[in-house]
C-alpha positions as YAML, in Angstrom:
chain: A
units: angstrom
residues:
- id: 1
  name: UNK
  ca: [-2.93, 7.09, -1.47]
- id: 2
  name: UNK
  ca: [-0.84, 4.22, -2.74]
- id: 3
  name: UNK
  ca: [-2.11, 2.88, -6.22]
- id: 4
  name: UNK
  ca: [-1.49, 0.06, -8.11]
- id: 5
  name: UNK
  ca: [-2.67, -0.32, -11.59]
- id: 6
  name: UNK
  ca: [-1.93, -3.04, -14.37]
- id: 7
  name: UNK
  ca: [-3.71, -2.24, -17.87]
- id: 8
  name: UNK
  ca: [-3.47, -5.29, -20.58]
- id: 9
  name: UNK
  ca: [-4.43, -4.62, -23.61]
- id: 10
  name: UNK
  ca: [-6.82, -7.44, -26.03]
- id: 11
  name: UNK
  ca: [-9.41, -8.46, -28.55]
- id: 12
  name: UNK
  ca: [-12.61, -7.81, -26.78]
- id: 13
  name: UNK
  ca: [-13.63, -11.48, -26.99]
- id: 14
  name: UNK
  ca: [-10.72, -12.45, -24.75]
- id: 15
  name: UNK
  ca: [-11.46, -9.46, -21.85]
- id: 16
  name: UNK
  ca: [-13.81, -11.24, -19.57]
- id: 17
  name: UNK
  ca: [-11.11, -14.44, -19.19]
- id: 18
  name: UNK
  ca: [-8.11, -11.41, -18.60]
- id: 19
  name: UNK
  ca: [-10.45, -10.30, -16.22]
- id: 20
  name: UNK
  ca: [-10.83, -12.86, -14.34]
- id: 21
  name: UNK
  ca: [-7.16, -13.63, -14.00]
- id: 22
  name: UNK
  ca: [-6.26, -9.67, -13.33]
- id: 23
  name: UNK
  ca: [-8.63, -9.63, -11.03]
- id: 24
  name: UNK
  ca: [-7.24, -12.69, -8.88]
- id: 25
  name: UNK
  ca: [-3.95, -11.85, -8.86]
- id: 26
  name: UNK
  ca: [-4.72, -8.23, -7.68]
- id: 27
  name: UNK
  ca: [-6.84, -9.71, -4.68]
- id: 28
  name: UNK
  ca: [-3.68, -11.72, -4.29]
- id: 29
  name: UNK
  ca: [-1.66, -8.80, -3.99]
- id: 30
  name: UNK
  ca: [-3.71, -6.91, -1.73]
- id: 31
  name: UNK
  ca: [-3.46, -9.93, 0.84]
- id: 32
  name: UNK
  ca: [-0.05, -9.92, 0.49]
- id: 33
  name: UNK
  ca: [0.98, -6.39, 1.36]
- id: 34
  name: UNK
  ca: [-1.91, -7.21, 4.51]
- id: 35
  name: UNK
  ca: [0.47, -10.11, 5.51]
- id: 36
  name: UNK
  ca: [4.01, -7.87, 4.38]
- id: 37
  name: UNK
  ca: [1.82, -5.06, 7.11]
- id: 38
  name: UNK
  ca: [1.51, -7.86, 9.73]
- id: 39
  name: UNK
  ca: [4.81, -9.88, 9.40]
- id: 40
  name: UNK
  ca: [6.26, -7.04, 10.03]
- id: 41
  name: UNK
  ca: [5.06, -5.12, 12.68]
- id: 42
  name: UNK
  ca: [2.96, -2.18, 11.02]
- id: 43
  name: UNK
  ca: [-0.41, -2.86, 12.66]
- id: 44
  name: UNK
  ca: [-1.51, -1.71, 15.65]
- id: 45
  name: UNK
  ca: [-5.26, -0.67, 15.20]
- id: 46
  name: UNK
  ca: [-5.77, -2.33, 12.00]
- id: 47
  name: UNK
  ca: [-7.01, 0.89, 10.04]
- id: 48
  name: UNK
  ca: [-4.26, 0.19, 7.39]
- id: 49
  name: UNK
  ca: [-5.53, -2.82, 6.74]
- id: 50
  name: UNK
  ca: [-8.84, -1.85, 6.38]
- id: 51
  name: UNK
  ca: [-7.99, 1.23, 4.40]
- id: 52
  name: UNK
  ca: [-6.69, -1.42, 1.10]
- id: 53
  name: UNK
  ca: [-9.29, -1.46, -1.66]
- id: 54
  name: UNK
  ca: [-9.05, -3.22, -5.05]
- id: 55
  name: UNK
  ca: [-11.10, -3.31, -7.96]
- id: 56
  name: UNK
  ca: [-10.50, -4.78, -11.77]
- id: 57
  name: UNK
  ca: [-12.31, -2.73, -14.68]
- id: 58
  name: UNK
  ca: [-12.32, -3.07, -17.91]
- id: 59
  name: UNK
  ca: [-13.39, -1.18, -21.49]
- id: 60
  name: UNK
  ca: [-13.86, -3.35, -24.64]
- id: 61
  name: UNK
  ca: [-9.80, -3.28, -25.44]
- id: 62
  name: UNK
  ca: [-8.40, -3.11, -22.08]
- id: 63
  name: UNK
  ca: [-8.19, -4.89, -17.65]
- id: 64
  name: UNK
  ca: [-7.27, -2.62, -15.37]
- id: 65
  name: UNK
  ca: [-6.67, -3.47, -11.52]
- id: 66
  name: UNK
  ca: [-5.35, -1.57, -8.81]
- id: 67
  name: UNK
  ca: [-4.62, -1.83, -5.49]
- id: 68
  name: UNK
  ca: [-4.53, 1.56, -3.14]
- id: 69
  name: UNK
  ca: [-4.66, 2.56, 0.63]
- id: 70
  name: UNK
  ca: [-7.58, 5.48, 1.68]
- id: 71
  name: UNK
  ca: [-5.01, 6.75, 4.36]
- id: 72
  name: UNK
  ca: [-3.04, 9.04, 3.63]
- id: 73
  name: UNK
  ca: [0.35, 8.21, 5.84]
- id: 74
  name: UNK
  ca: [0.22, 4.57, 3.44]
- id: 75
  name: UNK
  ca: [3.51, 5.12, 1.60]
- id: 76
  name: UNK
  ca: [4.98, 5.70, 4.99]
- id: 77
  name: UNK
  ca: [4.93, 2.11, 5.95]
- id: 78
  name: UNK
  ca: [8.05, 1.63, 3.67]
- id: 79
  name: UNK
  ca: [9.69, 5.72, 3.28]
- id: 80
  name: UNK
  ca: [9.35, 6.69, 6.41]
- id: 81
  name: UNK
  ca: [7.72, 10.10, 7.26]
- id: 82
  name: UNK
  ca: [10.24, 12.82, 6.38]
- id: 83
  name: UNK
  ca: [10.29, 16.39, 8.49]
- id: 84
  name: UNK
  ca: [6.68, 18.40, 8.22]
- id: 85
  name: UNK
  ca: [7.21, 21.41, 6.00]
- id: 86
  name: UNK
  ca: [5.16, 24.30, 7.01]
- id: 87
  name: UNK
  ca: [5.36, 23.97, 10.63]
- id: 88
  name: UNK
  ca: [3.24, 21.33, 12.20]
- id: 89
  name: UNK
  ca: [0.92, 18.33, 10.70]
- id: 90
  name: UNK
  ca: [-2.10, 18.84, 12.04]
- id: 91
  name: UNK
  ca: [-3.62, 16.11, 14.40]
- id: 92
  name: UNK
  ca: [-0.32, 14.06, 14.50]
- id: 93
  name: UNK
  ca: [-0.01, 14.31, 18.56]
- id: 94
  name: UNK
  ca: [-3.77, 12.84, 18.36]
- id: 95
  name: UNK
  ca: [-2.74, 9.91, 16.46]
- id: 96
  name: UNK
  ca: [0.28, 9.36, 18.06]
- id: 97
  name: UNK
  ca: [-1.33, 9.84, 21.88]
- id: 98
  name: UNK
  ca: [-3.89, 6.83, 20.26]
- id: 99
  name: UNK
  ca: [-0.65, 4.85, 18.68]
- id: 100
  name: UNK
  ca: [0.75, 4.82, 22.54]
- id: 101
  name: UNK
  ca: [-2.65, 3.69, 23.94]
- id: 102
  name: UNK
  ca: [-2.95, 0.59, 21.74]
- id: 103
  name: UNK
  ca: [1.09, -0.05, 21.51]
- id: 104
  name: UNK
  ca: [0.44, -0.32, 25.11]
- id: 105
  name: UNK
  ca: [2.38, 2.40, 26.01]
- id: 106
  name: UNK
  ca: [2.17, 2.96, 29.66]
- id: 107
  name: UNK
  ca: [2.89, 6.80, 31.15]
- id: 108
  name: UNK
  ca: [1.42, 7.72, 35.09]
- id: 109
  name: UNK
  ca: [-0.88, 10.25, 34.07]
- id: 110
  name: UNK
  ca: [-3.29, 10.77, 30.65]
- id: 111
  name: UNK
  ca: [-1.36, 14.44, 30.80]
- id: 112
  name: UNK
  ca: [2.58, 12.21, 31.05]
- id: 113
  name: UNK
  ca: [0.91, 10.44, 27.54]
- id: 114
  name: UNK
  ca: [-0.15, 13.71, 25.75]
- id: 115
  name: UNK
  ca: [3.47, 15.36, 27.03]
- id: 116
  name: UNK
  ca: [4.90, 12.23, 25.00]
- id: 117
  name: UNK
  ca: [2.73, 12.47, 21.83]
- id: 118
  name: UNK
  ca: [3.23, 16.64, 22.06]
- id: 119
  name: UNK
  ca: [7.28, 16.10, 21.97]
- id: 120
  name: UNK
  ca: [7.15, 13.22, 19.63]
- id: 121
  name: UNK
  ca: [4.99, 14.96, 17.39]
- id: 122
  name: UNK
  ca: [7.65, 17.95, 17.27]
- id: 123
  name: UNK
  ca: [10.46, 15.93, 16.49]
- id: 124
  name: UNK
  ca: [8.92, 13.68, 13.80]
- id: 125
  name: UNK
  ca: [7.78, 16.93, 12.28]
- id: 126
  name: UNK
  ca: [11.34, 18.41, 13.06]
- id: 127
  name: UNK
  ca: [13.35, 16.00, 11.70]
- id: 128
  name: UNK
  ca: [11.28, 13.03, 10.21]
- id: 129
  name: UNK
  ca: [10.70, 9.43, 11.65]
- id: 130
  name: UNK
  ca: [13.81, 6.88, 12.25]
- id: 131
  name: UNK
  ca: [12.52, 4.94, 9.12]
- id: 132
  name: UNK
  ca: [12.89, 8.32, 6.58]
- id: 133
  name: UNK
  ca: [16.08, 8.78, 7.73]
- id: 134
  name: UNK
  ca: [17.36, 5.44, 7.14]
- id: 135
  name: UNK
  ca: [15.98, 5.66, 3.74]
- id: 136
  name: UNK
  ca: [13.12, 3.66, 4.18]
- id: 137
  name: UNK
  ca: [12.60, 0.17, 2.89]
- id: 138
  name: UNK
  ca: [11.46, -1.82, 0.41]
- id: 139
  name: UNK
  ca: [9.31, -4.96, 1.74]
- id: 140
  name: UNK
  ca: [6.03, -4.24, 2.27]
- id: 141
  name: UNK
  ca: [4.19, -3.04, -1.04]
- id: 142
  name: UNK
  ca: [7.13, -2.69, -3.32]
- id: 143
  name: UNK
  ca: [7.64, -6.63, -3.95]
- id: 144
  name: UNK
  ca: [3.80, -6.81, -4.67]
- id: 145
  name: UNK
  ca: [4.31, -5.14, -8.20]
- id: 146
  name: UNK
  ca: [6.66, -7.52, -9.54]
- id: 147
  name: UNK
  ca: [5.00, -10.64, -7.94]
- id: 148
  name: UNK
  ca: [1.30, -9.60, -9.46]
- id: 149
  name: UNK
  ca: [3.25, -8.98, -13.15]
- id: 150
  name: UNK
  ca: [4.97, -12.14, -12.69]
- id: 151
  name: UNK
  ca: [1.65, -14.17, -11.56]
- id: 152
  name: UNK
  ca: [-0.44, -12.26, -14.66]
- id: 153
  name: UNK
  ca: [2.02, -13.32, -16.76]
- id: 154
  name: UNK
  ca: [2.52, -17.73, -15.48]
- id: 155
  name: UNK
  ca: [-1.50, -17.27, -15.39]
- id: 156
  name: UNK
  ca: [-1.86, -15.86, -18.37]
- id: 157
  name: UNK
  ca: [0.48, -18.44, -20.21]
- id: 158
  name: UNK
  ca: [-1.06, -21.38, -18.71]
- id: 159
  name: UNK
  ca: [-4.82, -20.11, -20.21]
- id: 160
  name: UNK
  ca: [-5.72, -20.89, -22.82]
- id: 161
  name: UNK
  ca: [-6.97, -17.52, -23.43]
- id: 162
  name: UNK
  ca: [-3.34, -16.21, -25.37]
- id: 163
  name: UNK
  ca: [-2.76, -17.44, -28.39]
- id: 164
  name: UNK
  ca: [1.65, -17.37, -28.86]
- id: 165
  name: UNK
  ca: [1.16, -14.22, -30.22]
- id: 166
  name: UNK
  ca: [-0.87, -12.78, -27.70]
- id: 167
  name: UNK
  ca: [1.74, -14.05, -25.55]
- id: 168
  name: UNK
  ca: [4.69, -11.32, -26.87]
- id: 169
  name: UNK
  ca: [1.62, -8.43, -26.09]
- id: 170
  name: UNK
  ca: [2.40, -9.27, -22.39]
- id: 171
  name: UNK
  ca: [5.97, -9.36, -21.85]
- id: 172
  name: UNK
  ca: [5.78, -5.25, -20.80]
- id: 173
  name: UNK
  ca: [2.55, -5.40, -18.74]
- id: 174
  name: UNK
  ca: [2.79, -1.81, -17.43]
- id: 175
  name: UNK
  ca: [2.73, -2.00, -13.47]
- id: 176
  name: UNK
  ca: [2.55, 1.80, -11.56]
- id: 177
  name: UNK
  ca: [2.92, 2.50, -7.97]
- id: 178
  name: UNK
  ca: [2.05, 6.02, -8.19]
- id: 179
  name: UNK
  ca: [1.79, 7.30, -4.51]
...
């Protein structure tokens, strides 16, 4: 799934105050991409939103917090889905015949809504969703990386937990998306 991580690196003394702060601004991240989800029209059951965990750990030199998704189609919400290699993904019509109940999708006959999910099914897998072949976009978890560095960093400045020279350590927090 999607995964977020931000390591700092300290004195142990200072960890528990990092911490604190990592652990805020992650939170804060993983309400925004919730809201990025909402605002723009990626929830329909509400399992990606309940699929986002967090956590902040640390060791005696190091905070690490990361944000990730326990579904797999996550990265999708901004790429796309690009053509199934291998033949079929197995269990797409399912999801898709639920997607067209609760899109409120409306078809004659339950056998007219499984027709629909069978074909669209074949062509996603075929050819990939509209969104892959636009090239996908960039607006739901991709501006969350640079906003949580950014907040770390104005948090992390206005402690009083950095010392100027602690300061400099933090310049190249090391944010991954690793997907």
């Amino acid at each position: 799934g999607y995964y977020l991580s931000t390591p700092i690196y300290l004195a142990a003394m200072k960890i528990e105050e990092i911490k604190l702060i990592v652990s805020k601004q992650i939170q804060v991240g993983k309400n925004e991409i919730k809201s990025n989800l909402r605002a723009h029209g990626k929830v329909v059951s509400g399992r990606t939103l309940r699929s986002l965990r967090s956590e902040t750990t640390n060791t005696p030199t190091s905070v690490t917090g990361r944000i990730w998704s326990t579904v797999s189609y996550f990265p999708a919400m901004e790429r796309g889905r690009g053509p199934f290699k291998g033949g079929a993904e197995r269990g797409l019509s399912e999801r898709l015949y639920n997607w067209s109940k609760l899109k409120g999708l409306s078809f004659q006959t339950d056998t007219q809504r499984w027709a629909f999910s069978y074909a669209l099914a074949r062509k996603i897998n075929k050819e990939g969703t509209r969104l892959f072949k636009q090239g996908g976009r960039q607006d739901i978890y991709t501006p969350v990386v640079s906003t949580i560095k950014k907040n770390i960093l104005v948090a992390l400045n206005k402690s009083s937990v950095l010392t100027a020279a602690d300061v400099v350590k933090f310049e190249h927090i090391d944010l991954k998306m690793t997907i």
